[in-house]
Amino acid sequence: MKNLMKSALLAFGVLLTVTSCSTDATTLTDAEMTNANLANKSENSKKQQTYQLKVGTIHNGVNYMNGSYDMGGIYATDVNTGIVYDGYITYSNGYAKLPGYFTDLPAGTYEISAYQGQGGWVGYGSTTVTLTPSSVGQDGYVNVYIPIAWEE
């Protein structure tokens, strides 16, 4: 009985070893998979141009890229997909300090606007911008100005 058990375990071990040593050419090592993923990311980054936006306001025909506003944040809506991207803005004493920023926004056409702040003192409109290489300024940003629709 002992010899039968040893023979069975030995046969099972040999079978397991043989089946785990596959010669399937589609099996990739970890290093090959990592290289394939890096190449894919590199290829995707070549295909997808991204843009950096600097956001200010426009009021009574004057563009402002500084100042403090009762603003709850900024967002960009891709007009083709409906995807909404939130921008970045800093706050001081409860007020948003301009400029605000979007980083790595994919190429496309966007409606840019601002959320109303908690005080409700300012209402914002929106502006539409199509991001192209020619819209990038010398500082590396696309400047966008959100209209102030009303303020108290």
Tab-separated table of C-alpha atoms in Angstrom:
chain	number	residue	atom	x	y	z
A	1	MET	CA	0.000	0.000	0.000
A	2	LYS	CA	2.921	2.328	0.813
A	3	ASN	CA	4.511	1.675	-2.576
A	4	LEU	CA	1.190	2.309	-4.335
A	5	MET	CA	0.834	5.668	-2.554
A	6	LYS	CA	4.419	6.670	-3.431
A	7	SER	CA	3.876	5.683	-7.068
A	8	ALA	CA	0.629	7.656	-7.261
A	9	LEU	CA	2.232	10.788	-5.762
A	10	LEU	CA	5.239	10.476	-8.051
A	11	ALA	CA	3.009	10.098	-11.123
A	12	PHE	CA	0.903	13.084	-10.052
A	13	GLY	CA	4.045	15.198	-9.533
A	14	VAL	CA	5.411	14.286	-12.966
A	15	LEU	CA	2.047	15.068	-14.591
A	16	LEU	CA	1.842	18.416	-12.797
A	17	THR	CA	5.382	19.347	-13.844
A	18	VAL	CA	4.773	18.437	-17.481
A	19	THR	CA	1.517	20.408	-17.743
A	20	SER	CA	2.960	23.491	-16.033
A	21	CYS	CA	5.883	23.666	-18.481
A	22	SER	CA	3.793	24.716	-21.444
A	23	THR	CA	5.420	25.699	-24.730
A	24	ASP	CA	2.569	28.051	-25.581
A	25	ALA	CA	4.136	30.969	-27.462
A	26	THR	CA	1.436	33.422	-26.275
A	27	THR	CA	2.489	33.227	-22.612
A	28	LEU	CA	4.410	36.376	-21.630
A	29	THR	CA	6.808	36.808	-18.751
A	30	ASP	CA	6.301	39.665	-16.283
A	31	ALA	CA	9.085	41.645	-17.961
A	32	GLU	CA	7.549	41.150	-21.408
A	33	MET	CA	4.137	42.223	-20.097
A	34	THR	CA	5.629	45.351	-18.482
A	35	ASN	CA	7.418	46.266	-21.721
A	36	ALA	CA	4.218	45.716	-23.715
A	37	ASN	CA	2.251	47.962	-21.324
A	38	LEU	CA	4.899	50.705	-21.468
A	39	ALA	CA	4.926	50.564	-25.261
A	40	ASN	CA	1.121	50.761	-25.313
A	41	LYS	CA	1.101	53.784	-22.960
A	42	SER	CA	3.751	55.477	-25.073
A	43	GLU	CA	1.719	54.834	-28.228
A	44	ASN	CA	-1.460	56.188	-26.593
A	45	SER	CA	0.302	59.324	-25.376
A	46	LYS	CA	1.480	60.002	-28.931
A	47	LYS	CA	-2.097	59.730	-30.179
A	48	GLN	CA	-3.711	61.886	-27.480
A	49	GLN	CA	-2.610	65.528	-27.254
A	50	THR	CA	-3.341	67.130	-23.880
A	51	TYR	CA	-3.530	70.786	-22.899
A	52	GLN	CA	-2.944	72.949	-19.832
A	53	LEU	CA	-5.564	75.674	-19.282
A	54	LYS	CA	-5.343	78.800	-17.166
A	55	VAL	CA	-8.786	80.152	-16.239
A	56	GLY	CA	-9.825	83.697	-15.405
A	57	THR	CA	-13.029	85.723	-15.653
A	58	ILE	CA	-14.404	88.311	-18.036
A	59	HIS	CA	-16.634	91.095	-16.736
A	60	ASN	CA	-17.912	94.116	-18.678
A	61	GLY	CA	-15.535	93.245	-21.525
A	62	VAL	CA	-12.411	93.152	-19.344
A	63	ASN	CA	-10.398	89.928	-18.896
A	64	TYR	CA	-9.124	89.166	-15.384
A	65	MET	CA	-6.549	86.484	-14.623
A	66	ASN	CA	-6.267	87.440	-10.943
A	67	GLY	CA	-8.470	88.452	-8.054
A	68	SER	CA	-10.720	86.703	-5.543
A	69	TYR	CA	-14.240	85.552	-6.357
A	70	ASP	CA	-17.218	83.839	-4.740
A	71	MET	CA	-16.681	80.727	-6.884
A	72	GLY	CA	-17.288	77.096	-5.953
A	73	GLY	CA	-14.857	75.679	-8.522
A	74	ILE	CA	-14.371	75.372	-12.271
A	75	TYR	CA	-15.328	72.622	-14.688
A	76	ALA	CA	-15.047	71.723	-18.347
A	77	THR	CA	-17.645	69.641	-20.189
A	78	ASP	CA	-16.557	67.825	-23.355
A	79	VAL	CA	-19.319	68.801	-25.798
A	80	ASN	CA	-18.937	65.563	-27.786
A	81	THR	CA	-18.860	63.008	-24.947
A	82	GLY	CA	-20.481	64.842	-22.022
A	83	ILE	CA	-17.531	63.966	-19.778
A	84	VAL	CA	-17.021	66.604	-17.074
A	85	TYR	CA	-13.531	67.516	-15.845
A	86	ASP	CA	-13.041	69.496	-12.636
A	87	GLY	CA	-10.298	72.085	-12.587
A	88	TYR	CA	-8.056	73.215	-9.751
A	89	ILE	CA	-8.350	76.471	-7.893
A	90	THR	CA	-6.946	77.763	-4.606
A	91	TYR	CA	-8.947	79.483	-1.888
A	92	SER	CA	-8.148	82.225	0.585
A	93	ASN	CA	-10.575	83.393	3.283
A	94	GLY	CA	-13.396	81.478	1.578
A	95	TYR	CA	-12.855	83.041	-1.855
A	96	ALA	CA	-11.434	81.454	-4.979
A	97	LYS	CA	-8.158	83.006	-6.097
A	98	LEU	CA	-7.586	83.238	-9.827
A	99	PRO	CA	-6.209	81.849	-11.975
A	100	GLY	CA	-7.718	78.387	-11.902
A	101	TYR	CA	-6.164	75.514	-13.837
A	102	PHE	CA	-6.942	72.417	-15.836
A	103	THR	CA	-4.047	70.018	-16.333
A	104	ASP	CA	-3.752	67.454	-19.118
A	105	LEU	CA	-7.163	68.126	-20.652
A	106	PRO	CA	-7.485	65.944	-23.782
A	107	ALA	CA	-7.848	67.627	-27.172
A	108	GLY	CA	-11.452	68.482	-27.998
A	109	THR	CA	-14.145	71.121	-27.656
A	110	TYR	CA	-15.220	72.101	-24.147
A	111	GLU	CA	-17.765	74.288	-22.433
A	112	ILE	CA	-15.920	75.919	-19.528
A	113	SER	CA	-17.806	77.342	-16.555
A	114	ALA	CA	-17.721	77.850	-12.780
A	115	TYR	CA	-19.830	76.586	-9.902
A	116	GLN	CA	-21.583	79.277	-7.886
A	117	GLY	CA	-19.888	79.950	-4.575
A	118	GLN	CA	-21.488	79.407	-1.170
A	119	GLY	CA	-22.319	83.079	-0.758
A	120	GLY	CA	-24.301	83.174	-4.002
A	121	TRP	CA	-22.938	86.631	-4.802
A	122	VAL	CA	-21.860	85.873	-8.365
A	123	GLY	CA	-23.447	83.965	-11.237
A	124	TYR	CA	-21.261	82.578	-14.020
A	125	GLY	CA	-21.916	81.960	-17.678
A	126	SER	CA	-19.859	79.652	-19.846
A	127	THR	CA	-17.511	79.857	-22.778
A	128	THR	CA	-16.739	77.275	-25.445
A	129	VAL	CA	-13.166	76.545	-26.479
A	130	THR	CA	-11.652	74.111	-28.970
A	131	LEU	CA	-8.211	72.998	-27.891
A	132	THR	CA	-5.681	73.049	-30.729
A	133	PRO	CA	-1.908	73.514	-30.824
A	134	SER	CA	-2.401	77.069	-32.122
A	135	SER	CA	-4.429	78.008	-29.009
A	136	VAL	CA	-1.438	77.446	-26.693
A	137	GLY	CA	0.276	80.649	-25.566
A	138	GLN	CA	3.987	81.244	-25.077
A	139	ASP	CA	3.666	80.268	-21.413
A	140	GLY	CA	2.382	76.802	-22.383
A	141	TYR	CA	-1.230	77.488	-21.331
A	142	VAL	CA	-4.489	78.050	-23.152
A	143	ASN	CA	-6.039	81.120	-21.504
A	144	VAL	CA	-9.803	80.880	-20.981
A	145	TYR	CA	-12.093	83.534	-19.502
A	146	ILE	CA	-15.411	82.596	-17.875
A	147	PRO	CA	-18.030	85.341	-18.169
A	148	ILE	CA	-19.571	86.787	-15.016
A	149	ALA	CA	-23.292	86.793	-15.806
A	150	TRP	CA	-24.349	88.766	-12.742
A	151	GLU	CA	-23.102	89.819	-9.329
A	152	GLU	CA	-24.510	91.416	-6.219
